[in-house]
PDB file of C-alpha atoms in Angstrom:
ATOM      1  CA  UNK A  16       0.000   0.000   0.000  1.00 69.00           C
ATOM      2  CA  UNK A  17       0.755   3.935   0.230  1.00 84.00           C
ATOM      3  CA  UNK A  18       3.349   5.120   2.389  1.00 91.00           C
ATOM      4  CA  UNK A  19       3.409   8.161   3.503  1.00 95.00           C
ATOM      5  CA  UNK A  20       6.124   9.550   5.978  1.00 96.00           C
ATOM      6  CA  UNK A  21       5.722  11.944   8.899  1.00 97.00           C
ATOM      7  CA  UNK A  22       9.202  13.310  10.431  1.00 97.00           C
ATOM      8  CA  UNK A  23      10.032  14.302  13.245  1.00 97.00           C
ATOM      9  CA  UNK A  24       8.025  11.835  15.400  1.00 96.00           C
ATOM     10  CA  UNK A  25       8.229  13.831  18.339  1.00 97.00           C
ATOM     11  CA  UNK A  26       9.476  16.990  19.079  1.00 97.00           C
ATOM     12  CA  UNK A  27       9.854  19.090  22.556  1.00 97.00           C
ATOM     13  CA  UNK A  28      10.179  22.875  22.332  1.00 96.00           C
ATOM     14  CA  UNK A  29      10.024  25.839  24.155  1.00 97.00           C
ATOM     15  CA  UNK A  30       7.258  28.413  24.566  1.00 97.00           C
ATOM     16  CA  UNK A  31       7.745  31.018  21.307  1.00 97.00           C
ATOM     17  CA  UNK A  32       9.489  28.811  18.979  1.00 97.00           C
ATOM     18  CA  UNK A  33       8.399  27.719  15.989  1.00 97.00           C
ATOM     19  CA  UNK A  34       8.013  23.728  15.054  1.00 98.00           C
ATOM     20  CA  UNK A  35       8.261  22.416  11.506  1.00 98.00           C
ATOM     21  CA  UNK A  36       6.477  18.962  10.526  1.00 98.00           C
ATOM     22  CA  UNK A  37       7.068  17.155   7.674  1.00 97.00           C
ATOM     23  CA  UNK A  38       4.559  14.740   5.967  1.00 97.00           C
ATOM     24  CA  UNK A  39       6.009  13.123   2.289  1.00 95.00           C
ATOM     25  CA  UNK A  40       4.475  10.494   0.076  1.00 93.00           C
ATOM     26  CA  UNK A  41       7.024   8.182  -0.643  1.00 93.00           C
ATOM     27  CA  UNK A  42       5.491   6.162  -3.042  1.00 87.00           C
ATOM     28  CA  UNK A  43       2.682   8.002  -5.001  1.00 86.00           C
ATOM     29  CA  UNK A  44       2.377  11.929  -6.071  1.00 86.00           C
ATOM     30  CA  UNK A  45      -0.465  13.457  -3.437  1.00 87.00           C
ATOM     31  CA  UNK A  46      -1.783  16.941  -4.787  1.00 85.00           C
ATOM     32  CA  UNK A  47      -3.620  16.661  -1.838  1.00 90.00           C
ATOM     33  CA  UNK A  48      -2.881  16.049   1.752  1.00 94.00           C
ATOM     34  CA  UNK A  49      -4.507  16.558   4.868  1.00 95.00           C
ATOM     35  CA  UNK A  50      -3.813  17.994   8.420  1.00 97.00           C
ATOM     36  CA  UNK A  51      -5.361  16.463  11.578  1.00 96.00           C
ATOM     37  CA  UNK A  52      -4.709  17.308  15.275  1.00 97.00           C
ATOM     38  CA  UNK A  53      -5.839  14.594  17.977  1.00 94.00           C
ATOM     39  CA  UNK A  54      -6.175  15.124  21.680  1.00 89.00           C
ATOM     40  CA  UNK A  55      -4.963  12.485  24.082  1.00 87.00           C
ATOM     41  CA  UNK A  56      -7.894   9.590  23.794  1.00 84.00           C
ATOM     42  CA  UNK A  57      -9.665  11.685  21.464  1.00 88.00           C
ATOM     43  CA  UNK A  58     -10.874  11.764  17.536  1.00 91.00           C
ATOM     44  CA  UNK A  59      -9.158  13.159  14.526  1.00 93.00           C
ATOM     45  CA  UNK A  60     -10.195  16.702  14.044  1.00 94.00           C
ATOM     46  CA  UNK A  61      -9.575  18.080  10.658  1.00 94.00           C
ATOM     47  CA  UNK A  62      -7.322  21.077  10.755  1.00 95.00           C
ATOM     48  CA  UNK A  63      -6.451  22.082   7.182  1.00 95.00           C
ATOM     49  CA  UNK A  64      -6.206  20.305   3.244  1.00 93.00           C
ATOM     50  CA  UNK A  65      -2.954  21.196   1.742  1.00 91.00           C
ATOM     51  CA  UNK A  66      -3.380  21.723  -1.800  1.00 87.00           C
ATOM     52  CA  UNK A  67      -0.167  21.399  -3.909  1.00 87.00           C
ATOM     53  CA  UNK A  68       0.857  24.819  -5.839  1.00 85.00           C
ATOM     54  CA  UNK A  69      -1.753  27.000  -3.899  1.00 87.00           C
ATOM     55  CA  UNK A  70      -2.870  27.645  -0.476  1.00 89.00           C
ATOM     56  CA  UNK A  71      -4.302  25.319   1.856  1.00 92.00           C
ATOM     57  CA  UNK A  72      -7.733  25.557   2.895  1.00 93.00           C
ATOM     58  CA  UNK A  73      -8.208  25.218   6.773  1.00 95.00           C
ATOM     59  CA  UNK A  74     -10.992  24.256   8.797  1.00 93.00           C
ATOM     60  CA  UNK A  75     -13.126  26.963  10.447  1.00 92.00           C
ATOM     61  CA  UNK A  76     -11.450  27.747  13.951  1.00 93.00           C
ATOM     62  CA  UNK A  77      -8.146  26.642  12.446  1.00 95.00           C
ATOM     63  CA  UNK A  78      -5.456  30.254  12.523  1.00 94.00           C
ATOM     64  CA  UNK A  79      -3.916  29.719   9.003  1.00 93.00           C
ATOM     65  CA  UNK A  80      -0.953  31.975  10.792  1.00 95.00           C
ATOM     66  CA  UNK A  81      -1.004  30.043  13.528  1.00 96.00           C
ATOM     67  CA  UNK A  82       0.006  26.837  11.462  1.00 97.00           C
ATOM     68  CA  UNK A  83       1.603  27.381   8.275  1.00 96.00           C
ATOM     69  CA  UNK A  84       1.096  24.908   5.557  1.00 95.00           C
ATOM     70  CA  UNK A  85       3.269  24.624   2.370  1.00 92.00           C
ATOM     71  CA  UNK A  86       2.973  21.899  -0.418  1.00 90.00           C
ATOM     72  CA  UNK A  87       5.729  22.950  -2.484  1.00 84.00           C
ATOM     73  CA  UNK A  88       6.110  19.231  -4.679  1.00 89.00           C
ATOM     74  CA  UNK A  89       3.346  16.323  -5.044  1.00 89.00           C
ATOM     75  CA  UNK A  90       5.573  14.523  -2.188  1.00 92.00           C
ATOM     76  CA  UNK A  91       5.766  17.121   0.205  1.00 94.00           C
ATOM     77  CA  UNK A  92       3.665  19.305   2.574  1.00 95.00           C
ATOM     78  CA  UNK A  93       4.835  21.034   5.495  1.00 96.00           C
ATOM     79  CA  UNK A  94       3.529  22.533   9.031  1.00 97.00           C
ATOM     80  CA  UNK A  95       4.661  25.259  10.998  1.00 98.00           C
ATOM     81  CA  UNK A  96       3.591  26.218  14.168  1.00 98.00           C
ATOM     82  CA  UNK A  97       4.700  29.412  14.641  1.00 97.00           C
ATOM     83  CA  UNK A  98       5.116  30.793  17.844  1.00 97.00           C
ATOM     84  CA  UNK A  99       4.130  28.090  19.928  1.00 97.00           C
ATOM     85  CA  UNK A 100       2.553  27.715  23.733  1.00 96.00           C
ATOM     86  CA  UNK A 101       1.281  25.001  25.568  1.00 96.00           C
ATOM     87  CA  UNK A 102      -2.035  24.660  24.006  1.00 95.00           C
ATOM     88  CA  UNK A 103      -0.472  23.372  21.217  1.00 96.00           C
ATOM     89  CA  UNK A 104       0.595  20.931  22.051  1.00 97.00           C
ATOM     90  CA  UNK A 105      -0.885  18.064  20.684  1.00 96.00           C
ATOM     91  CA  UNK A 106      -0.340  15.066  18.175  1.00 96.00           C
ATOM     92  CA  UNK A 107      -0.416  15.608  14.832  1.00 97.00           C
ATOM     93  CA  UNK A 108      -0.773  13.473  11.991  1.00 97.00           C
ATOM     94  CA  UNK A 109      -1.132  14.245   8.053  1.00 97.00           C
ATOM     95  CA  UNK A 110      -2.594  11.878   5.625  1.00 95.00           C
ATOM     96  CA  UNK A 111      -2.591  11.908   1.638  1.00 92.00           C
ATOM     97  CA  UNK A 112      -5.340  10.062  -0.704  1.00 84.00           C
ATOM     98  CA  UNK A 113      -3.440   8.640  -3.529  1.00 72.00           C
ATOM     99  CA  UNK A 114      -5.749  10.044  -6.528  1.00 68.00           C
ATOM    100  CA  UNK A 115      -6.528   6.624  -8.306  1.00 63.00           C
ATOM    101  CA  UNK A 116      -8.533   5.335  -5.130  1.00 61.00           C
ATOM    102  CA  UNK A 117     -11.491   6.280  -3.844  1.00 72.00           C
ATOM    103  CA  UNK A 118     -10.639   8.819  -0.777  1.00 75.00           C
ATOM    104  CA  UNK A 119      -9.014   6.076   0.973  1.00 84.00           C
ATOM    105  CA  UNK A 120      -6.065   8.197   2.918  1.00 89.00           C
ATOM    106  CA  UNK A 121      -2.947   7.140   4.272  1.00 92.00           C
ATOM    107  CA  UNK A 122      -1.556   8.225   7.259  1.00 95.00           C
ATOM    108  CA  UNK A 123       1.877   9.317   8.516  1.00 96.00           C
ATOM    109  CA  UNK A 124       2.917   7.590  11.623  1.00 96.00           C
ATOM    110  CA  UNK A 125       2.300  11.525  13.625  1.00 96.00           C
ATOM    111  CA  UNK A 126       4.150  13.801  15.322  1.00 97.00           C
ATOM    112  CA  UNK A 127       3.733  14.830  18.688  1.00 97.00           C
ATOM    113  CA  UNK A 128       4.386  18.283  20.130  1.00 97.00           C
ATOM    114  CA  UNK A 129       5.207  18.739  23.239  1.00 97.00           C
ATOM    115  CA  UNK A 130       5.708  22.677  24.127  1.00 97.00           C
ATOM    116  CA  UNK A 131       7.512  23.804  27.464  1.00 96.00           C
TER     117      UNK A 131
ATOM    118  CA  UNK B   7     -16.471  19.082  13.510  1.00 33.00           C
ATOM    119  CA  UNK B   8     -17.174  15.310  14.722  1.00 39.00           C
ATOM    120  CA  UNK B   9     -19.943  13.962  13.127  1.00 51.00           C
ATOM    121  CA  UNK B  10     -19.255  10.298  14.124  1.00 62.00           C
ATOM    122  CA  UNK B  11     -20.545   8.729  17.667  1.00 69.00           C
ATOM    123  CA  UNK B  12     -18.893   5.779  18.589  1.00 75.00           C
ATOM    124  CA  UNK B  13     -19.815   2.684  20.886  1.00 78.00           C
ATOM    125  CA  UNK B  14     -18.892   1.824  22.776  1.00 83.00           C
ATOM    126  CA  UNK B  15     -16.066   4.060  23.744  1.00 89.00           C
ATOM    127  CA  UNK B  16     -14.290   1.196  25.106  1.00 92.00           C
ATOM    128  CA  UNK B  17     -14.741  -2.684  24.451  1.00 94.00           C
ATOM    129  CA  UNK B  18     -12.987  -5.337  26.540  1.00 95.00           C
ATOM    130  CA  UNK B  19     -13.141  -9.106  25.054  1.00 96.00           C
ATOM    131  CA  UNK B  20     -11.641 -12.276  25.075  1.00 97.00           C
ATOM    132  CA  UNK B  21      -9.383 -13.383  22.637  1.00 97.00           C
ATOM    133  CA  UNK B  22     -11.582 -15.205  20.338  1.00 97.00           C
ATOM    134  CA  UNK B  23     -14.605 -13.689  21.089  1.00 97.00           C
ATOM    135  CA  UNK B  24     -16.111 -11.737  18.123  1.00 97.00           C
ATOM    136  CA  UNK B  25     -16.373  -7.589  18.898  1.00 96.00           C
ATOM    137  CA  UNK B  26     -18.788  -5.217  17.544  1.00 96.00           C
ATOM    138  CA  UNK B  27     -18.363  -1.782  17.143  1.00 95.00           C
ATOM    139  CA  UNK B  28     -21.074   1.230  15.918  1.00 95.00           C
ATOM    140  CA  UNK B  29     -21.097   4.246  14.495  1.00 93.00           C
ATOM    141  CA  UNK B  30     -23.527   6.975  13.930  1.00 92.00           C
ATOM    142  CA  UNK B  31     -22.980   9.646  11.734  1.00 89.00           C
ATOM    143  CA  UNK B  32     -25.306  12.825  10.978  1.00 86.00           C
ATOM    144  CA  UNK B  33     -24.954  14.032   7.621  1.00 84.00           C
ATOM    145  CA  UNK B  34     -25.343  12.561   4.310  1.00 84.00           C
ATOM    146  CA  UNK B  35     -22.620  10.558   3.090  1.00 86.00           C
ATOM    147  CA  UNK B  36     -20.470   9.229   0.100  1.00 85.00           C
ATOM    148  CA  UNK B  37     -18.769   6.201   1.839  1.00 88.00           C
ATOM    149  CA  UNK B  38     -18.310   5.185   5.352  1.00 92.00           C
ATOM    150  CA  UNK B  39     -14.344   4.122   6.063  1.00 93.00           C
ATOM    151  CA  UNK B  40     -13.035   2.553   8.912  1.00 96.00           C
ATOM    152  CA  UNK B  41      -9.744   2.872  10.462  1.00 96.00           C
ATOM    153  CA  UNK B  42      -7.240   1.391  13.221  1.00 97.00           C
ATOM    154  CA  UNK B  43      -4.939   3.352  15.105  1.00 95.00           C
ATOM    155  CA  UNK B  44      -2.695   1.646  17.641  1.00 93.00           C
ATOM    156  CA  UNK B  45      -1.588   3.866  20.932  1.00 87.00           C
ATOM    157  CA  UNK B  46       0.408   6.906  19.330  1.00 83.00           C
ATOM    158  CA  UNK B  47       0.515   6.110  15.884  1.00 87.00           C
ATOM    159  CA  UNK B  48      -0.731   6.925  12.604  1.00 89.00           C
ATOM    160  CA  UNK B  49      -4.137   5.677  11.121  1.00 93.00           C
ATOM    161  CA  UNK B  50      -4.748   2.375   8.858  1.00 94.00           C
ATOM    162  CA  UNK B  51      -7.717   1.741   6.379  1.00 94.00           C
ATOM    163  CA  UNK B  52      -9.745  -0.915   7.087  1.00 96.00           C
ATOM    164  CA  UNK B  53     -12.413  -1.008   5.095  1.00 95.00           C
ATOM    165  CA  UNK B  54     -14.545   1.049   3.032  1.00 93.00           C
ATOM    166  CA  UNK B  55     -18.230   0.462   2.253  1.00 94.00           C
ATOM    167  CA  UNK B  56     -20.044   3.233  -0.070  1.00 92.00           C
ATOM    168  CA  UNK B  57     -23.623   4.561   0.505  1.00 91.00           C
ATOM    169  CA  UNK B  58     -25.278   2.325  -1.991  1.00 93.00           C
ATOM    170  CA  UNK B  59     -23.984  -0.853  -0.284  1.00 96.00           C
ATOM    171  CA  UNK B  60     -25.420  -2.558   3.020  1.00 97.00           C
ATOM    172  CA  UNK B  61     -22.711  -5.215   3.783  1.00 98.00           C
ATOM    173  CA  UNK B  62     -19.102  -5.705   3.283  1.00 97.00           C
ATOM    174  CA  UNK B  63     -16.742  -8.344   4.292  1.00 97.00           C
ATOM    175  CA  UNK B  64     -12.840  -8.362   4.376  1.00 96.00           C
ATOM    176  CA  UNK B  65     -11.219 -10.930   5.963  1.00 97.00           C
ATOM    177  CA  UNK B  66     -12.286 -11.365   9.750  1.00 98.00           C
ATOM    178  CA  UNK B  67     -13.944  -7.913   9.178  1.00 98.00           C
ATOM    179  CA  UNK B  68     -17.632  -7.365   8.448  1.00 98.00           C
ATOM    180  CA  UNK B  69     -18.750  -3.817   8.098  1.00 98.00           C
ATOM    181  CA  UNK B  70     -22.739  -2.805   7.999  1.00 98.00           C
ATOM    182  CA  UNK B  71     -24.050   0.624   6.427  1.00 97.00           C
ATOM    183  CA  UNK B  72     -27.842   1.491   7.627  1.00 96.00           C
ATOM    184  CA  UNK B  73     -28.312   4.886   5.245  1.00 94.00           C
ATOM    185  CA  UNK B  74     -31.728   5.273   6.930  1.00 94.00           C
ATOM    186  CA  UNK B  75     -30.520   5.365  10.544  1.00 94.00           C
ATOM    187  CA  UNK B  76     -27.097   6.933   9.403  1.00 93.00           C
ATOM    188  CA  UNK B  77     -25.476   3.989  11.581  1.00 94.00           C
ATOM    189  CA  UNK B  78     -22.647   1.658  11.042  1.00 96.00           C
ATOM    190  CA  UNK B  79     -21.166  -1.462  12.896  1.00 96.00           C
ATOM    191  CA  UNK B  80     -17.860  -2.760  12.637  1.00 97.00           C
ATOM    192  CA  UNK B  81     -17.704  -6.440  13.169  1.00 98.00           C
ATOM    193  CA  UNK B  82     -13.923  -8.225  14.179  1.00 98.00           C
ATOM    194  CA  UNK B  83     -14.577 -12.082  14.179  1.00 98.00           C
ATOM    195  CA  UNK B  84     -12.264 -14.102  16.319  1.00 98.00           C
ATOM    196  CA  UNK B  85     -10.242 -11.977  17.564  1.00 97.00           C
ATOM    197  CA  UNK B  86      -6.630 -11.704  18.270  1.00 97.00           C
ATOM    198  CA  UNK B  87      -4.357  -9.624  21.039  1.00 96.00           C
ATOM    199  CA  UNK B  88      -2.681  -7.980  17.638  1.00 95.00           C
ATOM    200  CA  UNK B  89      -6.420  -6.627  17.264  1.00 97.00           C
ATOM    201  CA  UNK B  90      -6.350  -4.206  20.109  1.00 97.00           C
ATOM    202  CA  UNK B  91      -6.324  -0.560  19.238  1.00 96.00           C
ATOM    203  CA  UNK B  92      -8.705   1.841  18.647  1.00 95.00           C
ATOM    204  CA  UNK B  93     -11.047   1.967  15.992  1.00 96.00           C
ATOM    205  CA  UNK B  94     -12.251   4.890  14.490  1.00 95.00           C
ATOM    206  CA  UNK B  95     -15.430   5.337  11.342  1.00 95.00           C
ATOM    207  CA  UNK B  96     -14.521   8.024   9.476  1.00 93.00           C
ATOM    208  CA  UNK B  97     -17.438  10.256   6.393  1.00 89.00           C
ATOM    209  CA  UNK B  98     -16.489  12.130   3.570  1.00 80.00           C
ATOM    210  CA  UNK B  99     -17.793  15.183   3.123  1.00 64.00           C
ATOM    211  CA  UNK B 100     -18.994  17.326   0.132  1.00 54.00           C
ATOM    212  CA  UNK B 101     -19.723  15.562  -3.292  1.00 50.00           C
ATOM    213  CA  UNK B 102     -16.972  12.994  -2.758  1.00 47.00           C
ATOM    214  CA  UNK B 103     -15.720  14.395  -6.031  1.00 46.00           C
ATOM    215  CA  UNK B 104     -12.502  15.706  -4.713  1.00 48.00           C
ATOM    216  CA  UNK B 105     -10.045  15.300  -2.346  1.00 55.00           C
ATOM    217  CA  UNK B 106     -11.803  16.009   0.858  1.00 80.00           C
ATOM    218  CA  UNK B 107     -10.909  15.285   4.433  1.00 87.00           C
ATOM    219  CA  UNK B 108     -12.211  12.861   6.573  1.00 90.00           C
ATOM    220  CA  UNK B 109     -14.978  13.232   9.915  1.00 90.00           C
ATOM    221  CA  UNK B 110     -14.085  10.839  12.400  1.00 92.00           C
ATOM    222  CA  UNK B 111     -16.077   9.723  14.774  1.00 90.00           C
ATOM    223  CA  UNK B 112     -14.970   9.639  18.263  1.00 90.00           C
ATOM    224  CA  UNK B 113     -13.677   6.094  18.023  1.00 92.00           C
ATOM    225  CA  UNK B 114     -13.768   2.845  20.024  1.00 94.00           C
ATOM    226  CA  UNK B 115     -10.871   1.358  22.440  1.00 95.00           C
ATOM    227  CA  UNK B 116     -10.563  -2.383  21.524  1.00 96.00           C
ATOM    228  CA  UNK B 117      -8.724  -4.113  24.590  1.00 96.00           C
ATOM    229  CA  UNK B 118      -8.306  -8.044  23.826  1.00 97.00           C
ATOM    230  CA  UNK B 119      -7.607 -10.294  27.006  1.00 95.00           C
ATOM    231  CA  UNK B 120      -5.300 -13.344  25.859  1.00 90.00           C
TER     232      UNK B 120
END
């Protein structure tokens, strides 16, 4: 199946830094890929669909300068949190659909944030 | 914004023992998918069953789609200690035509005694 690859898998900052997640495709081209943030034993909540070559649409509720998203290649799509605090910490996980099945997403393996 | 209910919210069986798992969901839909998710990791398709089909089987899973109740039950025959996770029913949204992102529901806790 799909791979898709989330780095780093967890990362510890301090309060006002900025964090930088990677999600790739490793095996299939993804002009789309998708942003989720999960509480501790709770659901996926949608944050954000990264569109490759133009700007990512985010979920209402969602700052868009809060968490910056770049898809730059069909591979690759990135998130920033800029500026972080506590309350953002959280795990994060991106998915991609590979375009020649039906919406069936894969995920990356997440990332979780931890910030001082 | 969650659309799925899951329950139970946590299911502990015997190893061997079938489990059911359901979903509601409260919009229309394309598809209904379900997904695993072990502690701290990333999420893996199931199975996907689409809005014109009632029953679906893959493997030791059997998935149910009730368009009229907007309810879904995920069924794990025999099951094994590998099995335990949490399980999670996921919607598309919109037209299904695109790309769009998943609703997930708010997921079940599988626990499987050996």
């Amino acid at each position: 199946g799909a791979v898709v690859s989330q780095h780093p898998s967890r990362v510890i900052c301090k309060s006002g830094t900025s964090v930088k997640i990677e999600c790739r495709s490793l095996d299939f081209q993804a002009t789309t890929m998708f942003w989720y943030r999960q509480f501790p034993k709770q659901s996926l909540m949608l944050m954000a669909t990264s569109n490759e070559g133009s700007k990512a649409t985010y979920e209402q509720g969602v700052e868009k300068d809060k968490f910056l998203i770049n898809h730059a290649s069909l591979t690759l799509s990135t998130l920033t949190v800029t500026s972080a605090h506590p309350e953002d910490s959280s795990f994060y996980i991106c998915s991609a659909r590979d375009m020649g099945v039906e919406n069936i997403q894969y995920f990356g393996a997440g990332t979780r944030l931890s910030v001082l | 914004s969650q659309q799925g209910e899951e329950d139970p919210q946590a299911l502990s069986i015997q190893e061997g023992e079938n489990a059911t798992m359901n979903c509601s969901y409260k919009t229309s839909i394309n598809n209904l998918q379900w997904y695993r998710q072990n502690s701290g990791r990333g999420l893996v398709h199931l199975i996907l069953i689409r809005s014109n089909e009632r029953e679906k089987h893959s493997g030791r899973l059997r998935v149910t789609l009730d368009t009229s109740k907007k309810s879904s039950s995920l069924l794990i025959t025999a099951s094994r200690a590998a099995d335990t996770a949490s399980y999670f029913c996921a919607s598309t949204r919109g037209s299904g035509g695109g790309a769009d992102g998943l609703t997930f529901g708010k997921g079940t806790h599988l626990i499987i005694q050996p």
